[in-house]
Amino acid sequence: MRLAPGLYLVATPIGNLGDVGLRALAVLGAADRICCEDTRVTGKLLARYKIRARLEPYYDHNAETARPVILAALRHGERVALVSDAGTPLISDPGYKLVCAALAEGLSVTAIPGPSALLTALLLSGQPPDRFFFAGFLPRQPIARRRTLAGWASLDATLLFYEAPARLAATLADMAEILGSRSAAVARELTKLHEEVRRGRLTELAAHYELAGSPRGEIVIVVGPPVPAAPPTEDEIDRRLHDAVAALGVREAARELAVESGLPRQMLYRRALAIRNRAR
Ligand code: SAM
């Protein structure tokens, strides 16, 4: 295969090596160099498909020194492939700064799409896929984690998180408390021998992992969107208006409940008036 010069962002399997795409293999086979996080991990994939290639490390801790070398190679017309250990590069993995630097120099950047844990988990979660928010890894510190979750609590979307097994139970407990006991799924070891998707309420999942201990393997947590509160019944409206009228008067009681509930103010005013008149 003849490749045009440029940077190729190549997705690789998240477990099952059979998931690699044909175009990914062709690009990896034809690239002048493959930049990867761990040469041993990428080496296994290449060995499986009998691809011989020049592997160079590109990971968080060497990126500042490796990036100028890669950019120089691209300027000289090389075909450079970037992969991560698993899944799609840049997605909670290195590569974003390299892409920005290449684009800033007008160098060609192409993606070879393929597996990613977040989409695989979303498909299997049983949660609505039409609108979702990928949150990556939460902060490790409990306070920062809880603050971050609170910031997303009102997002009307399915939420996806990557999480380490050791933090799973604590994270699920925080989620149940802060997001409410929504429907959720814990997707583990996707595409691998011990693939498992456990679905349930956040409280149930938190209790399960609290009891069972940390599971093995890699994990994605998928949390369904907030469930809109059921509109209050007529009896509930009257009960709340009754108390509010006594404390605030008719007009203010109707205004306050309209803001809280989203119900029409005129209707609440009429009901509040009737409640006051009955009380006289
Ligand atoms: N770039 C990858 C992608 O596209 O999914 C993600 C890399 S991130 C460093 C690694 C995290 O992804 C893991 O800690 C886990 O949360 C998730 N992950 C990766 N492979 C997985 C799998 N087979 N099953 C479940 N989660 C996985």
Coordinates of C-alpha atoms in Angstrom, one line a residue, residues 27 53 66 75 94 98-99 103 109-110 116 125 127 132 162 165 173 208 252 271 274:
V27 CA -1.4 1.7 7.5
A53 CA 7.8 -1.9 11.8
A66 CA 9.5 12.9 21.3
R75 CA 8.1 17.7 7.7
P94 CA -1.6 10.6 24.4
L98 CA 0.9 16.1 18.7
V99 CA -2.2 16.5 16.5
L103 CA -2.3 20.9 12.3
V109 CA -3.5 14.3 9.8
T110 CA -5.7 11.3 9.1
S116 CA -12.9 2.5 21.7
S125 CA -25.2 -0.5 28.7
Q127 CA -28.7 3.4 28.5
F132 CA -24.0 11.1 25.8
Y162 CA -13.4 5.3 32.8
P165 CA -11.2 -1.3 39.7
A173 CA -21.4 5.3 46.0
H208 CA -22.7 -5.1 44.9
E252 CA -46.4 35.3 46.5
R271 CA -56.2 27.6 43.3
A274 CA -59.8 29.4 46.5

